[in-house]
Structures are given as C-alpha cells and as structure tokens.
CSV table of C-alpha atoms and ligand atoms in Angstrom, one decimal:
chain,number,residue,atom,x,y,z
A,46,UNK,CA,0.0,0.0,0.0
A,47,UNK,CA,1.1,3.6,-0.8
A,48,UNK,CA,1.3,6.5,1.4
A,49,UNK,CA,-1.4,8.3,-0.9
A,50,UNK,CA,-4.2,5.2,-0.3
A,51,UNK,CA,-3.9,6.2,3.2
A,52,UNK,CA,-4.2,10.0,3.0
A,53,UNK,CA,-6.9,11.7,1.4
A,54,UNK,CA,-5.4,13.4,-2.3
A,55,UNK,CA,-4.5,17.4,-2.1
A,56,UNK,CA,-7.6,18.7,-3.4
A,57,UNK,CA,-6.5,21.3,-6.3
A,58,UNK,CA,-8.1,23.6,-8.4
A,59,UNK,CA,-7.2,24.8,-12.0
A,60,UNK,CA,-7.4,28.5,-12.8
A,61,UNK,CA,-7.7,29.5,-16.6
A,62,UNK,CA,-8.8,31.7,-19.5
A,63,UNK,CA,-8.5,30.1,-22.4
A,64,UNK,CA,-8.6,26.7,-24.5
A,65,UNK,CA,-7.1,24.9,-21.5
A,66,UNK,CA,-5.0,22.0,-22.6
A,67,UNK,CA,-2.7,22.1,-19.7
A,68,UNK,CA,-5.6,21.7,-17.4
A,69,UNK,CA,-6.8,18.8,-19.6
A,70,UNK,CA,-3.5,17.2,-19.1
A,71,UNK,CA,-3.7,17.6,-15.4
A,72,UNK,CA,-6.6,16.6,-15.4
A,73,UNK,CA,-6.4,13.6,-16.9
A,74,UNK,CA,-3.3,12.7,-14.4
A,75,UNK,CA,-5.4,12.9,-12.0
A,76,UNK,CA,-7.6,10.5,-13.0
A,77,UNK,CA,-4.8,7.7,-11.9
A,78,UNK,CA,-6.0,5.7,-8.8
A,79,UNK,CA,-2.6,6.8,-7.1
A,80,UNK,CA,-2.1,9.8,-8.4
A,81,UNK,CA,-1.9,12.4,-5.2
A,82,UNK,CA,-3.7,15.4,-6.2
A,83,UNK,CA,-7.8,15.5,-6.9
A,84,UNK,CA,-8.7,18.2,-9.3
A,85,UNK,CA,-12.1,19.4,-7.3
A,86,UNK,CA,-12.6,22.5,-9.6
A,87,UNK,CA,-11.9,24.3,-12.6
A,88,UNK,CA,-12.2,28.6,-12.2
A,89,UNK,CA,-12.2,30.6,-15.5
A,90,UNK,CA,-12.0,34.6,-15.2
A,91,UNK,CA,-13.9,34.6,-18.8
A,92,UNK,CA,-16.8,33.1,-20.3
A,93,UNK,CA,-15.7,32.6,-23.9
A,94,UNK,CA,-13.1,30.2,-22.5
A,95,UNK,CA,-13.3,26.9,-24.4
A,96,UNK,CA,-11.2,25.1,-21.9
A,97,UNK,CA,-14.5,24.8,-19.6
A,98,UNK,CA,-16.4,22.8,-22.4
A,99,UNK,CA,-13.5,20.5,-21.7
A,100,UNK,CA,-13.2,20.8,-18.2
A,101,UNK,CA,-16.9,19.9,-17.6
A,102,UNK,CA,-16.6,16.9,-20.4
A,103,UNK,CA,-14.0,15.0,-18.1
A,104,UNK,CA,-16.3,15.4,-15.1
A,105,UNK,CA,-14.5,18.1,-13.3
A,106,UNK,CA,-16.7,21.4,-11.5
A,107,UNK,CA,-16.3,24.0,-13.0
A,108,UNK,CA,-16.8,28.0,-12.3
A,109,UNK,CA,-17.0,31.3,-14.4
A,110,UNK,CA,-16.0,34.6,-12.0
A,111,UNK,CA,-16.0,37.0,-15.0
A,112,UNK,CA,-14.0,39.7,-13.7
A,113,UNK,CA,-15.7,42.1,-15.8
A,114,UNK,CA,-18.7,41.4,-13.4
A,115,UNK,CA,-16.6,43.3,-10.3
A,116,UNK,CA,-16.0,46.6,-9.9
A,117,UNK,CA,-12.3,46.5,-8.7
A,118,UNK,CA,-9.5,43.6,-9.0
A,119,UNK,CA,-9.9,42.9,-5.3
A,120,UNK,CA,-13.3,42.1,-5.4
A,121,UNK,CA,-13.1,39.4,-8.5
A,122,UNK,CA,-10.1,38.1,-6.3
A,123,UNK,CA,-12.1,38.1,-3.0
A,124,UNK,CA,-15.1,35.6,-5.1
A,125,UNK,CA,-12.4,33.1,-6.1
A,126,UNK,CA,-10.8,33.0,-2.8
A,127,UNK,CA,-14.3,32.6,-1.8
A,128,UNK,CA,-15.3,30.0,-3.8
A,129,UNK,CA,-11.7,28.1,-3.5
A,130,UNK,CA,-12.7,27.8,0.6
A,131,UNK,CA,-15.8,26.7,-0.3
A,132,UNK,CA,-14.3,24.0,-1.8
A,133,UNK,CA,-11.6,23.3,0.7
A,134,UNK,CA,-8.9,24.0,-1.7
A,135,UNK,CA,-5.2,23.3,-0.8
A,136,UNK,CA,-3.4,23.8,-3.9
A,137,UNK,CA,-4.2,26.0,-7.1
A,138,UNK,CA,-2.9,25.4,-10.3
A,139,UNK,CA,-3.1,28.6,-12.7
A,140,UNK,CA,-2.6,27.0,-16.7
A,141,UNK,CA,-2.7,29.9,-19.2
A,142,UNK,CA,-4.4,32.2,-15.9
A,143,UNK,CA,-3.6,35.5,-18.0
A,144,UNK,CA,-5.0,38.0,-15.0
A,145,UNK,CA,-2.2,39.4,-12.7
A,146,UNK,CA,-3.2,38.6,-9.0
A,147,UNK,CA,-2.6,41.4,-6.1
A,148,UNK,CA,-0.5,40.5,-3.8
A,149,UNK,CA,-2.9,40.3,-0.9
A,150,UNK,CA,-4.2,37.1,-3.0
A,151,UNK,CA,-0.6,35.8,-3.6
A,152,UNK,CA,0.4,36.1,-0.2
A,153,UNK,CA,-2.7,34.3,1.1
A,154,UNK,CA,-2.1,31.5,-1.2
A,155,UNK,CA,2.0,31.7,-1.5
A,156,UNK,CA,3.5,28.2,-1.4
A,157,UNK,CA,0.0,26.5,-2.8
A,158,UNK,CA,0.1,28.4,-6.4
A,159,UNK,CA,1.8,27.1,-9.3
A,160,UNK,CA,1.9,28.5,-12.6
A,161,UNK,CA,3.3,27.3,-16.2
A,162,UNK,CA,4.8,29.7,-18.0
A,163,UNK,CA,6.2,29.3,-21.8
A,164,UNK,CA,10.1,30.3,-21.3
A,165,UNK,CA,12.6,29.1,-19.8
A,166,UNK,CA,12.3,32.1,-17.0
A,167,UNK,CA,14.2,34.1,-16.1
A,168,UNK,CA,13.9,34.6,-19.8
A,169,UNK,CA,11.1,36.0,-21.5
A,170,UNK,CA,9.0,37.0,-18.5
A,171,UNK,CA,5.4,38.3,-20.0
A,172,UNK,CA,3.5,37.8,-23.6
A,173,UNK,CA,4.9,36.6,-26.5
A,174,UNK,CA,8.0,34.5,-25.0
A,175,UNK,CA,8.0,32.3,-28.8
A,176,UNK,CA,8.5,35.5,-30.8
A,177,UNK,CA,11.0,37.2,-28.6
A,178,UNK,CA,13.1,33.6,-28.1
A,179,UNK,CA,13.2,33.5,-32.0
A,180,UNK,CA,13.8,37.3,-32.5
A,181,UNK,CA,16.5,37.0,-29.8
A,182,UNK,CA,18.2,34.0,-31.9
A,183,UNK,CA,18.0,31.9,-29.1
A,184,UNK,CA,18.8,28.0,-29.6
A,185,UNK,CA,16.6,26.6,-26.4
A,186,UNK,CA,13.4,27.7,-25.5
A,187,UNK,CA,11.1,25.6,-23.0
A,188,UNK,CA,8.6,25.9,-20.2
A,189,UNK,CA,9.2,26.5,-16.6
A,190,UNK,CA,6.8,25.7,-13.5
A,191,UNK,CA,7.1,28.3,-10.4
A,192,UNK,CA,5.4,29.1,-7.6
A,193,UNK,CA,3.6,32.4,-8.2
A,194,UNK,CA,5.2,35.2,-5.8
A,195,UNK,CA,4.1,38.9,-6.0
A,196,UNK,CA,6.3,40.0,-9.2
A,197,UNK,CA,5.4,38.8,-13.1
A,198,UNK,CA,7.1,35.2,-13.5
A,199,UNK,CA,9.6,35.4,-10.5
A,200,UNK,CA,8.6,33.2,-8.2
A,201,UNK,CA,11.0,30.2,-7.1
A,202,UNK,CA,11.3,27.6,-9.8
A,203,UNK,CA,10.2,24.3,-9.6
A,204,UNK,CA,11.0,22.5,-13.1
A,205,UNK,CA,12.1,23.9,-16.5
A,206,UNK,CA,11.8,21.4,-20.0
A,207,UNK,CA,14.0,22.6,-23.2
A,208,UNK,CA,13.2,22.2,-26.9
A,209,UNK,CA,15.6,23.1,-29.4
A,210,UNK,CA,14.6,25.7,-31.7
A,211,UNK,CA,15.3,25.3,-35.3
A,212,UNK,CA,16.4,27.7,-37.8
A,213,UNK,CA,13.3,27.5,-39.8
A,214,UNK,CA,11.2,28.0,-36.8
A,215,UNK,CA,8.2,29.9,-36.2
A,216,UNK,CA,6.1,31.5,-33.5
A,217,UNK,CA,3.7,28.7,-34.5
A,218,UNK,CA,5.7,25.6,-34.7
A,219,UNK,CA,7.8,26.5,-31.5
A,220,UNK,CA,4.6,27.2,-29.4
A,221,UNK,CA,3.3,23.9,-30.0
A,222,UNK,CA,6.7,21.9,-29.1
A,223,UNK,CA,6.8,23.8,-26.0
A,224,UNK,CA,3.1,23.3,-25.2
A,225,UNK,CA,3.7,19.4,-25.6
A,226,UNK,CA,6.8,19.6,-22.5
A,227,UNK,CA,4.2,21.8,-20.9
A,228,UNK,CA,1.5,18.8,-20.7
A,229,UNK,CA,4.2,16.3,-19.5
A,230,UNK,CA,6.0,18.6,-17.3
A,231,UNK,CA,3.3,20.0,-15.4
A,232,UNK,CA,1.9,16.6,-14.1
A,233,UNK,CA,4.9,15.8,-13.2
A,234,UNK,CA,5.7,18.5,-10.6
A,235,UNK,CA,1.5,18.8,-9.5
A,236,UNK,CA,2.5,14.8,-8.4
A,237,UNK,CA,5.7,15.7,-6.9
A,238,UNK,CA,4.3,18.7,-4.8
A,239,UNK,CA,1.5,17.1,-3.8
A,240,UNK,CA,3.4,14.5,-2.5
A,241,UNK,CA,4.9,16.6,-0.3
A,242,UNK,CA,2.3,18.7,0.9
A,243,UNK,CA,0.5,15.0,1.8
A,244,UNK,CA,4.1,14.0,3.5
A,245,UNK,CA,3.8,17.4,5.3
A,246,UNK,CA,0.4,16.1,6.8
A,247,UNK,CA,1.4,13.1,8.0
A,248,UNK,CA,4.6,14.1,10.0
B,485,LIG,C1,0.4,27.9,-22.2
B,485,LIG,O1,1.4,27.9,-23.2
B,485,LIG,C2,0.9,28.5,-20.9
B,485,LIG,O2,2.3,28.3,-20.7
B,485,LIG,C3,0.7,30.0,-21.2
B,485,LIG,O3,-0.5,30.0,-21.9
B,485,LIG,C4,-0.7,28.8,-22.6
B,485,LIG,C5,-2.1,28.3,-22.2
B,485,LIG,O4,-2.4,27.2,-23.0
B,485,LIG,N1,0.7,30.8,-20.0
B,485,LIG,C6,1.2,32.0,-19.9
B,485,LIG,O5,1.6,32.6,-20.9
B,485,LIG,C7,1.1,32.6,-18.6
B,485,LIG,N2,1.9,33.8,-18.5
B,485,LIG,P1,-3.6,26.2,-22.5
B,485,LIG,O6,-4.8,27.1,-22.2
B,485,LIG,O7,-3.9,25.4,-23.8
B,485,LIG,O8,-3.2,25.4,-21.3
C-alpha cells in the first residue's frame, strides 16, 4: 500500500482563461488511482473560455467569475478566494491564468500556487515569449513551473523542460513543441508537490 491510499489526495483547483490543454492534461493525471492530487474545480476569469467545455466533459466542476462582473480587481479576487474555501482547496494550479493577482491574494495562497509559464524564466517573462526567443536568436526555449510570488514570472522555480529551436522555426511551430513539455511537465511536478504537501500532513 502507498502512502497516498492512506491520505486523502491534495484537493487542487485549475485557474484559466482560455482553451485549457494544460488543465486537460492535469486533469487527466489525476484520474490515476494513485495519483496524489484531486482536481475538485476548474475557475475561469472569462466566459468565452473553451477550456470549460473540456473541463466539464471529463467530469470536473467547474466555475466562471468574470471579472468584468466586479467593480475592482480585489473584489473578482475576494469571489475566487471565496469560492476556493468553499471547496476546501489546498493547492491552485493557474494553466494559461492570464489575470495578474494582487499581492494580498498571492500572499494568502504563497507556497500552494503554481503557474506554467512558456520560457525558460528568467527569460522572456510576460506575452509573447515564442517571438521574442526566435527574435532573440536563441537556440533553447522551453517551459518552466514556479510558484507564483508577487512579481510577473519570478517566483521560485520548480521544473524547467528545453526544446531546441530550429532555424526555420516559427512562433507557430515553436509554441506547440513547448506546449507538448508543458502537458508532460506539469503533471509531473503537480504529483511531486503534492506528495509533499501529503508528507507534510502526515509528520
Ligand atoms: C500555455 O502555453 C501557458 O504556458 C501559457 O498560456 C498557454 C495556455 O495554454 N501561459 C502563460 O503565458 C502565462 N503567462 P492552454 O490554455 O492550452 O493550457
């Protein structure tokens, strides 16, 4: 017997904003019998997001906080903090989450908020890391996992993957070999960080 068939899983939620294939991938992770994290809830911030067709397809809960709907950025971050308690959230998971959280929201959540981003930080920080790694002539580009901290893409890092980019390459062609390390990567360290958020528990 594992250690995870005697604990219950680190319930996680999934924040994003668009077509969500990392969260699929996570999702589907999850589904493993051993697998130490239980995705209890997807959150997206719009409505247009196809990622919660998908989300809702594989069985998972899912929520729209539109932050259009609230008057200040506190107050969209004060429902999904809501909402995460309501759910007895441990860990968050943002995948393509393209709102920048206040640091009051960080803070409350610092050390249980990953994020994927698609560099290998600390390059490219921000939008449009595949055409500034080409533009920049770089030969490696990848993905990195970090805990989200209070500044853009600078919180500790947990895992990068590298893809070689080619000479022909294009914004296109290099997004999508990143986004594949991003669907095997971010399992990966969602297991690993659950596992020791679940050892945590039991010492
Ligand atoms: C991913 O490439 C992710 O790394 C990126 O958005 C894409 C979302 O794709 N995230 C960021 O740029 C965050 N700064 P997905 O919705 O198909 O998972």
């Amino acid at each position: 017997m594992s250690r995870t068939d005697l604990v219950e899983k680190v319930k996680t939620a999934i924040l994003i904003s668009g077509g969500g294939s990392n969260m699929v991938a996570l999702v589907k992770a999850a589904q493993a019998a051993d697998y130490p994290a239980e995705i209890v809830l997807v959150i997206s911030n719009r409505p247009s997001s196809g990622g919660m067709a998908k989300a809702e397809a594989l069985g998972v809960k899912t929520v729209c906080i539109d932050h259009k709907d609230f008057k200040t950025r506190k107050s969209f971050e004060q429902e999904m903090d809501r909402v995460l308690r309501e759910h007895d959230v441990e860990l968050i998971c943002n995948a393509g989450f393209m709102r920048i959280l206040s640091p009051w929201f960080v803070r409350h959540w610092l050390g249980r908020q990953l994020n994927v981003h698609p560099s290998l930080l600390p390059k490219f920080k921000g939008l449009h890391t595949h055409e500034r790694a080409i533009e920049a002539r770089e030969t490696e580009h990848g993905c990195t996992i970090h805990y989200v901290d209070e500044g853009m893409d600078t919180g500790e890092k947990i895992a990068q993957a590298k893809v070689s980019v080619s000479p022909s390459e294009t914004s296109e062609t290099l997004a999508a070999k990143v986004l594949k390390q991003e669907h095997t990567l971010y399992p990966n360290v969602l297991k690993d960080v659950a596992n020791a958020l679940i050892f945590r528990r039991t010492q």
